[in-house]
Amino acid sequence: MRHILSVIVENEPGVLSRVAGLFSGRGFNIESLNVAPTLEDGVSLMTIATVGDEQIIEQIVKQLRKLITVIKVVDLTEHKAVDREMVLIKVNAEDTKRAEILRIVDIFRCKVVDVSVDELTIEVTGDRGKIEALINLLVRFGIKETARTGSVAMKRAMQG
Amino acid sequence: MELTGAQILLECLKKEGVDVVFGFPGGAVLDIYHELPNFPFKHVLARHEQGAIHAADGYARATGDVGVCLVTSGPGATNTVTGIATAYMDSIPVVILTGQVPTALIGNDAFQEVDIVGITRPCTKHNYLVKDINNLAYTIRQAFYLARSGRPGPVLVDLPKDIMQQITEFKWPEDVSLRSYNPNLNPHYGQIKKVSKLIRKAERPLIYAGGGVISSGAQEDLIWLAKNLDIPVTATLMGLGGFPGDDPLWLGMLGMHGTYAANMAVNTADLVLAIGARFDDRVTGKVSEFAPNATFVHVDVDPTSIQKNVHVHVPIVADCKSFLMALRESLEPVIGATDFEVAHAGWVKQVQDWSTAHPLHYNKGGEYIKPQHVVEKIYEISKGEAIIATEVGQNQMWAAQFYKFKKPKSFLSSGGLGTMGYGFPAAIGAQIAYPDRLVVNIAGDGSIQMNIQEMMTAVANNLPVKIVILNNRYLGMVRQWQELFYDRNYSETCMDAQPDFVKLAEAYGAAGFRITEEKDLESTLKEAFATPKPAIIDVIVDPEENVYPMVPAGCSLTEMLLV
């Protein structure tokens, strides 16, 4: 099963390598890993998407917590969470196809961020379902390139 | 007070209570070595950096204090990696201080530069590169704190040469606080109640003790638990000495080369109390058939060790000593209640019957000296009071099986990593800590050659370490596997070409003895042990003797090959 781990770490050299090394050293796979500073000085947030059974995920979480530079680990799969990813998609867009692609862009509330004679680059943000649906629709036009951020996620606020 | 980085480093070591530094100088640490004579600790000059780190590790295992190792950058640092991994696998507190090229040159492929922080990331508890002299004292403070607290382990601090030369105000940080590091030492009260209830209900409880019992100093509490509740005890290799090896409740070691009684007991037990022990594959055999009838209680200060290999019913993250003390408090009021005492007595008789029916055994007689007999003699002569270090292989297993360790910190052996060449330098570390005790390294003729150069260290420091070589002219354990599982194809395990160990000892200025006949065994060992110099005792033993019992890899513990 896919799990999204929210990992708060010290923002210092080598932390990413410690985390990535923990996965590779134990044969665990990282599906995506996203890291950026938080508003708190000296602290970064990593969002790691990974796949494994219950026992593997338990080990990953425990091993992450064991790293001295890791401050907190939350498995967001256990919580209601907002999970988003941004993808840039460069797609073939000759004159005859362009209108249809733009309709799809409109329906999916994406943005066209670059245009040339025969290509469009589309920026899309959303959960995995939305992104996969969009990619499935665009494949037939010929996708030339994609760049994905990987998941960024956080727990939803408590309701009531 | 304004001090150089080198002076600050050494002041910090003094404040941490360091008595001995094991090391080897080089360009990047010259500033530290320049200041060293002005400080009150002993420096032991090893002949190879691997010797230095193993000696620091041996010192730590024998004393329970942090071992310190100081080496230069590049090859000096990389030569310690095997020793760091050895300490990491066995949770030994060691601080490794490595020199580094000046900060301006880091990343430039400078002479003797290596990214030792990157190299040792997977085999240290934590590591640091000091890039600002103002962080130096606090980093050293953190390094010692991390090495000795929670699950102990090696911590490396990389020290660039220019940082050692810079000058700043020395301030000793009194407190260490790491927001991300708060090891849980005390067990949860509810879990203790659960364990107490399980013990009282169990008909066939078994204690499975590991190195955590020794590192937490819990032997007395373990003895109390076993004796007052009539629970037999087995242990991992690392747990030897955690419970007295001559006690009637002691079953011997568990696992691949464990005793018949221990392996049968774990197979039959309805409750396994695993205390400070990982469920290593050399112990469990086929995991799915390990202790099939048991409820598992697993106590470990490191949460990652729990639920890693076996499904645990009662996981307890705690220091072993804190756990045993809490359990004692909970059980003390009900000691004497006949309901569980009687039930356990029957169980104890059962396991003791197994011990009597299938004791550790070897075939005596024949033309050769039996290696097991040599270990028995060492035990007899030393009255079980020696510190025994071992290399890795058959010598290690025979030492573990036939020397009855009574006290903790008296068996120094590379358990997790299985490092050949570990025992001799580790024995040097132990002898530095205890100059008046008998320290014996039980070695093989293959493994002793991996760090034999440390003989010079022993001689130069007047350390009367004894090396007993169980010389079978083979890499014995590998040969045993080739015999049993590879159609006796002894590919590259014959060590017929070997030095004259007696002359080698003498060349170093140590004493050399050779024993070829059993009649000379006792007298020569006694003579060698009484020699005030380091000594090699080269004992020519049966070349094809095997370690039994043996559970073939991947089999269940009941599928033992007996002699």
PDB file of N, CA and C in Angstrom, chain A residues 10 12-15 17-18 26 40-43 55 58-59 62-72, chain B residues 88 117-118 121 124-128 131 142 146 151 178-181 302-310:
ATOM      1  N   GLU A  10      15.906  18.582  10.724  1.00  0.00           N
ATOM      2  CA  GLU A  10      16.803  19.727  10.868  1.00  0.00           C
ATOM      3  C   GLU A  10      17.269  20.132   9.465  1.00  0.00           C
ATOM      4  N   GLU A  12      20.011  20.957   7.682  1.00  0.00           N
ATOM      5  CA  GLU A  12      21.476  21.021   7.697  1.00  0.00           C
ATOM      6  C   GLU A  12      22.044  20.066   6.665  1.00  0.00           C
ATOM      7  N   PRO A  13      23.313  20.272   6.260  1.00  0.00           N
ATOM      8  CA  PRO A  13      23.876  19.428   5.192  1.00  0.00           C
ATOM      9  C   PRO A  13      23.841  17.944   5.567  1.00  0.00           C
ATOM     10  N   GLY A  14      23.559  17.138   4.597  1.00  0.00           N
ATOM     11  CA  GLY A  14      23.633  15.697   4.815  1.00  0.00           C
ATOM     12  C   GLY A  14      22.337  15.055   5.267  1.00  0.00           C
ATOM     13  N   VAL A  15      21.323  15.856   5.619  1.00  0.00           N
ATOM     14  CA  VAL A  15      20.091  15.254   6.145  1.00  0.00           C
ATOM     15  C   VAL A  15      19.380  14.449   5.056  1.00  0.00           C
ATOM     16  N   SER A  17      20.687  13.065   2.544  1.00  0.00           N
ATOM     17  CA  SER A  17      21.467  11.863   2.291  1.00  0.00           C
ATOM     18  C   SER A  17      21.219  10.804   3.372  1.00  0.00           C
ATOM     19  N   ARG A  18      21.092  11.238   4.622  1.00  0.00           N
ATOM     20  CA  ARG A  18      20.799  10.283   5.702  1.00  0.00           C
ATOM     21  C   ARG A  18      19.455   9.607   5.463  1.00  0.00           C
ATOM     22  N   ARG A  26      18.292  -0.271   3.199  1.00  0.00           N
ATOM     23  CA  ARG A  26      17.425  -1.360   3.644  1.00  0.00           C
ATOM     24  C   ARG A  26      16.555  -1.917   2.529  1.00  0.00           C
ATOM     25  N   GLU A  40       9.676  27.727  10.193  1.00  0.00           N
ATOM     26  CA  GLU A  40      10.522  27.741  11.385  1.00  0.00           C
ATOM     27  C   GLU A  40      11.993  27.699  10.970  1.00  0.00           C
ATOM     28  N   ASP A  41      12.785  28.548  11.569  1.00  0.00           N
ATOM     29  CA  ASP A  41      14.207  28.623  11.227  1.00  0.00           C
ATOM     30  C   ASP A  41      14.911  27.283  11.457  1.00  0.00           C
ATOM     31  N   GLY A  42      15.686  26.850  10.492  1.00  0.00           N
ATOM     32  CA  GLY A  42      16.498  25.648  10.689  1.00  0.00           C
ATOM     33  C   GLY A  42      15.732  24.350  10.575  1.00  0.00           C
ATOM     34  N   VAL A  43      14.493  24.421  10.094  1.00  0.00           N
ATOM     35  CA  VAL A  43      13.685  23.200  10.017  1.00  0.00           C
ATOM     36  C   VAL A  43      13.134  23.043   8.602  1.00  0.00           C
ATOM     37  N   GLN A  55       4.351  -3.994   7.932  1.00  0.00           N
ATOM     38  CA  GLN A  55       5.594  -4.192   8.684  1.00  0.00           C
ATOM     39  C   GLN A  55       6.732  -3.322   8.129  1.00  0.00           C
ATOM     40  N   GLU A  58       6.131   0.260   9.150  1.00  0.00           N
ATOM     41  CA  GLU A  58       6.446   0.444  10.579  1.00  0.00           C
ATOM     42  C   GLU A  58       7.961   0.576  10.770  1.00  0.00           C
ATOM     43  N   GLN A  59       8.715  -0.261  10.062  1.00  0.00           N
ATOM     44  CA  GLN A  59      10.176  -0.186  10.147  1.00  0.00           C
ATOM     45  C   GLN A  59      10.692   1.155   9.613  1.00  0.00           C
ATOM     46  N   LYS A  62       9.968   3.858  12.130  1.00  0.00           N
ATOM     47  CA  LYS A  62      10.850   3.738  13.312  1.00  0.00           C
ATOM     48  C   LYS A  62      12.284   4.124  12.963  1.00  0.00           C
ATOM     49  N   GLN A  63      12.750   3.660  11.802  1.00  0.00           N
ATOM     50  CA  GLN A  63      14.126   3.967  11.415  1.00  0.00           C
ATOM     51  C   GLN A  63      14.300   5.465  11.193  1.00  0.00           C
ATOM     52  N   LEU A  64      13.277   6.102  10.602  1.00  0.00           N
ATOM     53  CA  LEU A  64      13.354   7.552  10.404  1.00  0.00           C
ATOM     54  C   LEU A  64      13.418   8.258  11.755  1.00  0.00           C
ATOM     55  N   ARG A  65      12.582   7.811  12.681  1.00  0.00           N
ATOM     56  CA  ARG A  65      12.565   8.455  14.006  1.00  0.00           C
ATOM     57  C   ARG A  65      13.903   8.284  14.711  1.00  0.00           C
ATOM     58  N   LYS A  66      14.615   7.214  14.361  1.00  0.00           N
ATOM     59  CA  LYS A  66      15.903   6.932  15.011  1.00  0.00           C
ATOM     60  C   LYS A  66      16.994   7.898  14.547  1.00  0.00           C
ATOM     61  N   LEU A  67      16.844   8.471  13.349  1.00  0.00           N
ATOM     62  CA  LEU A  67      17.866   9.408  12.867  1.00  0.00           C
ATOM     63  C   LEU A  67      17.900  10.636  13.773  1.00  0.00           C
ATOM     64  N   ILE A  68      19.100  11.026  14.150  1.00  0.00           N
ATOM     65  CA  ILE A  68      19.247  12.121  15.117  1.00  0.00           C
ATOM     66  C   ILE A  68      18.724  13.441  14.539  1.00  0.00           C
ATOM     67  N   THR A  69      18.805  13.598  13.224  1.00  0.00           N
ATOM     68  CA  THR A  69      18.392  14.877  12.619  1.00  0.00           C
ATOM     69  C   THR A  69      16.909  14.901  12.244  1.00  0.00           C
ATOM     70  N   VAL A  70      16.192  13.835  12.543  1.00  0.00           N
ATOM     71  CA  VAL A  70      14.754  13.813  12.258  1.00  0.00           C
ATOM     72  C   VAL A  70      13.995  14.210  13.523  1.00  0.00           C
ATOM     73  N   ILE A  71      13.158  15.240  13.388  1.00  0.00           N
ATOM     74  CA  ILE A  71      12.456  15.757  14.567  1.00  0.00           C
ATOM     75  C   ILE A  71      11.111  15.054  14.763  1.00  0.00           C
ATOM     76  N   LYS A  72      10.408  14.809  13.674  1.00  0.00           N
ATOM     77  CA  LYS A  72       9.075  14.220  13.802  1.00  0.00           C
ATOM     78  C   LYS A  72       8.708  13.475  12.522  1.00  0.00           C
TER      79      LYS A  72
ATOM     80  N   TYR B  88      29.079  -0.595  15.606  1.00  0.00           N
ATOM     81  CA  TYR B  88      27.685  -0.244  15.307  1.00  0.00           C
ATOM     82  C   TYR B  88      26.776  -1.468  15.436  1.00  0.00           C
ATOM     83  N   VAL B 117      32.415  11.381   6.579  1.00  0.00           N
ATOM     84  CA  VAL B 117      31.051  11.518   7.116  1.00  0.00           C
ATOM     85  C   VAL B 117      30.072  10.792   6.192  1.00  0.00           C
ATOM     86  N   GLY B 118      30.274  10.959   4.882  1.00  0.00           N
ATOM     87  CA  GLY B 118      29.416  10.257   3.921  1.00  0.00           C
ATOM     88  C   GLY B 118      29.635   8.748   3.983  1.00  0.00           C
ATOM     89  N   ARG B 121      28.086   7.190   7.255  1.00  0.00           N
ATOM     90  CA  ARG B 121      26.690   7.478   7.613  1.00  0.00           C
ATOM     91  C   ARG B 121      25.895   6.216   7.929  1.00  0.00           C
ATOM     92  N   THR B 124      27.280   4.512  11.570  1.00  0.00           N
ATOM     93  CA  THR B 124      27.465   5.226  12.832  1.00  0.00           C
ATOM     94  C   THR B 124      26.084   5.546  13.393  1.00  0.00           C
ATOM     95  N   LYS B 125      26.023   5.736  14.702  1.00  0.00           N
ATOM     96  CA  LYS B 125      24.756   6.192  15.278  1.00  0.00           C
ATOM     97  C   LYS B 125      24.485   7.619  14.786  1.00  0.00           C
ATOM     98  N   HIS B 126      25.552   8.406  14.712  1.00  0.00           N
ATOM     99  CA  HIS B 126      25.458   9.731  14.131  1.00  0.00           C
ATOM    100  C   HIS B 126      26.878  10.190  13.817  1.00  0.00           C
ATOM    101  N   ASN B 127      27.020  11.167  12.925  1.00  0.00           N
ATOM    102  CA  ASN B 127      28.359  11.697  12.682  1.00  0.00           C
ATOM    103  C   ASN B 127      28.303  13.180  12.355  1.00  0.00           C
ATOM    104  N   TYR B 128      29.436  13.830  12.509  1.00  0.00           N
ATOM    105  CA  TYR B 128      29.503  15.285  12.366  1.00  0.00           C
ATOM    106  C   TYR B 128      30.744  15.690  11.574  1.00  0.00           C
ATOM    107  N   LYS B 131      32.490  22.521  11.109  1.00  0.00           N
ATOM    108  CA  LYS B 131      32.919  23.552  10.152  1.00  0.00           C
ATOM    109  C   LYS B 131      33.124  24.910  10.816  1.00  0.00           C
ATOM    110  N   GLN B 142      27.947  16.500  22.402  1.00  0.00           N
ATOM    111  CA  GLN B 142      26.845  15.727  21.806  1.00  0.00           C
ATOM    112  C   GLN B 142      27.319  14.327  21.414  1.00  0.00           C
ATOM    113  N   LEU B 146      25.528  11.043  22.713  1.00  0.00           N
ATOM    114  CA  LEU B 146      24.853  10.102  21.815  1.00  0.00           C
ATOM    115  C   LEU B 146      25.476   8.713  21.902  1.00  0.00           C
ATOM    116  N   ARG B 151      20.336   3.480  22.897  1.00  0.00           N
ATOM    117  CA  ARG B 151      21.082   2.326  22.387  1.00  0.00           C
ATOM    118  C   ARG B 151      22.465   2.829  22.046  1.00  0.00           C
ATOM    119  N   LEU B 178      18.917  17.725  22.589  1.00  0.00           N
ATOM    120  CA  LEU B 178      18.658  17.523  21.159  1.00  0.00           C
ATOM    121  C   LEU B 178      17.161  17.318  21.013  1.00  0.00           C
ATOM    122  N   ARG B 179      16.497  18.229  20.304  1.00  0.00           N
ATOM    123  CA  ARG B 179      15.033  18.159  20.279  1.00  0.00           C
ATOM    124  C   ARG B 179      14.530  16.881  19.627  1.00  0.00           C
ATOM    125  N   SER B 180      15.382  16.280  18.781  1.00  0.00           N
ATOM    126  CA  SER B 180      14.914  15.097  18.062  1.00  0.00           C
ATOM    127  C   SER B 180      15.346  13.792  18.734  1.00  0.00           C
ATOM    128  N   TYR B 181      16.029  13.877  19.849  1.00  0.00           N
ATOM    129  CA  TYR B 181      16.600  12.647  20.433  1.00  0.00           C
ATOM    130  C   TYR B 181      16.232  12.546  21.906  1.00  0.00           C
ATOM    131  N   ASP B 302      15.795   0.268  21.728  1.00  0.00           N
ATOM    132  CA  ASP B 302      15.684   0.747  20.348  1.00  0.00           C
ATOM    133  C   ASP B 302      14.403   0.216  19.723  1.00  0.00           C
ATOM    134  N   PRO B 303      13.438   1.103  19.458  1.00  0.00           N
ATOM    135  CA  PRO B 303      12.153   0.622  18.912  1.00  0.00           C
ATOM    136  C   PRO B 303      12.296  -0.113  17.581  1.00  0.00           C
ATOM    137  N   THR B 304      13.346   0.201  16.811  1.00  0.00           N
ATOM    138  CA  THR B 304      13.466  -0.453  15.499  1.00  0.00           C
ATOM    139  C   THR B 304      13.789  -1.941  15.616  1.00  0.00           C
ATOM    140  N   SER B 305      14.297  -2.348  16.782  1.00  0.00           N
ATOM    141  CA  SER B 305      14.616  -3.772  16.947  1.00  0.00           C
ATOM    142  C   SER B 305      13.354  -4.600  17.187  1.00  0.00           C
ATOM    143  N   ILE B 306      12.300  -3.928  17.621  1.00  0.00           N
ATOM    144  CA  ILE B 306      11.070  -4.648  17.964  1.00  0.00           C
ATOM    145  C   ILE B 306      10.196  -4.781  16.714  1.00  0.00           C
ATOM    146  N   GLN B 307       9.613  -5.934  16.540  1.00  0.00           N
ATOM    147  CA  GLN B 307       8.746  -6.258  15.376  1.00  0.00           C
ATOM    148  C   GLN B 307       9.533  -6.293  14.074  1.00  0.00           C
ATOM    149  N   LYS B 308      10.867  -6.438  14.148  1.00  0.00           N
ATOM    150  CA  LYS B 308      11.636  -6.433  12.911  1.00  0.00           C
ATOM    151  C   LYS B 308      11.635  -7.827  12.282  1.00  0.00           C
ATOM    152  N   ASN B 309      11.913  -8.834  13.107  1.00  0.00           N
ATOM    153  CA  ASN B 309      12.035 -10.187  12.565  1.00  0.00           C
ATOM    154  C   ASN B 309      10.922 -11.134  13.005  1.00  0.00           C
ATOM    155  N   VAL B 310      10.431 -10.957  14.214  1.00  0.00           N
ATOM    156  CA  VAL B 310       9.353 -11.840  14.682  1.00  0.00           C
ATOM    157  C   VAL B 310       8.191 -10.971  15.163  1.00  0.00           C
TER     158      VAL B 310
END
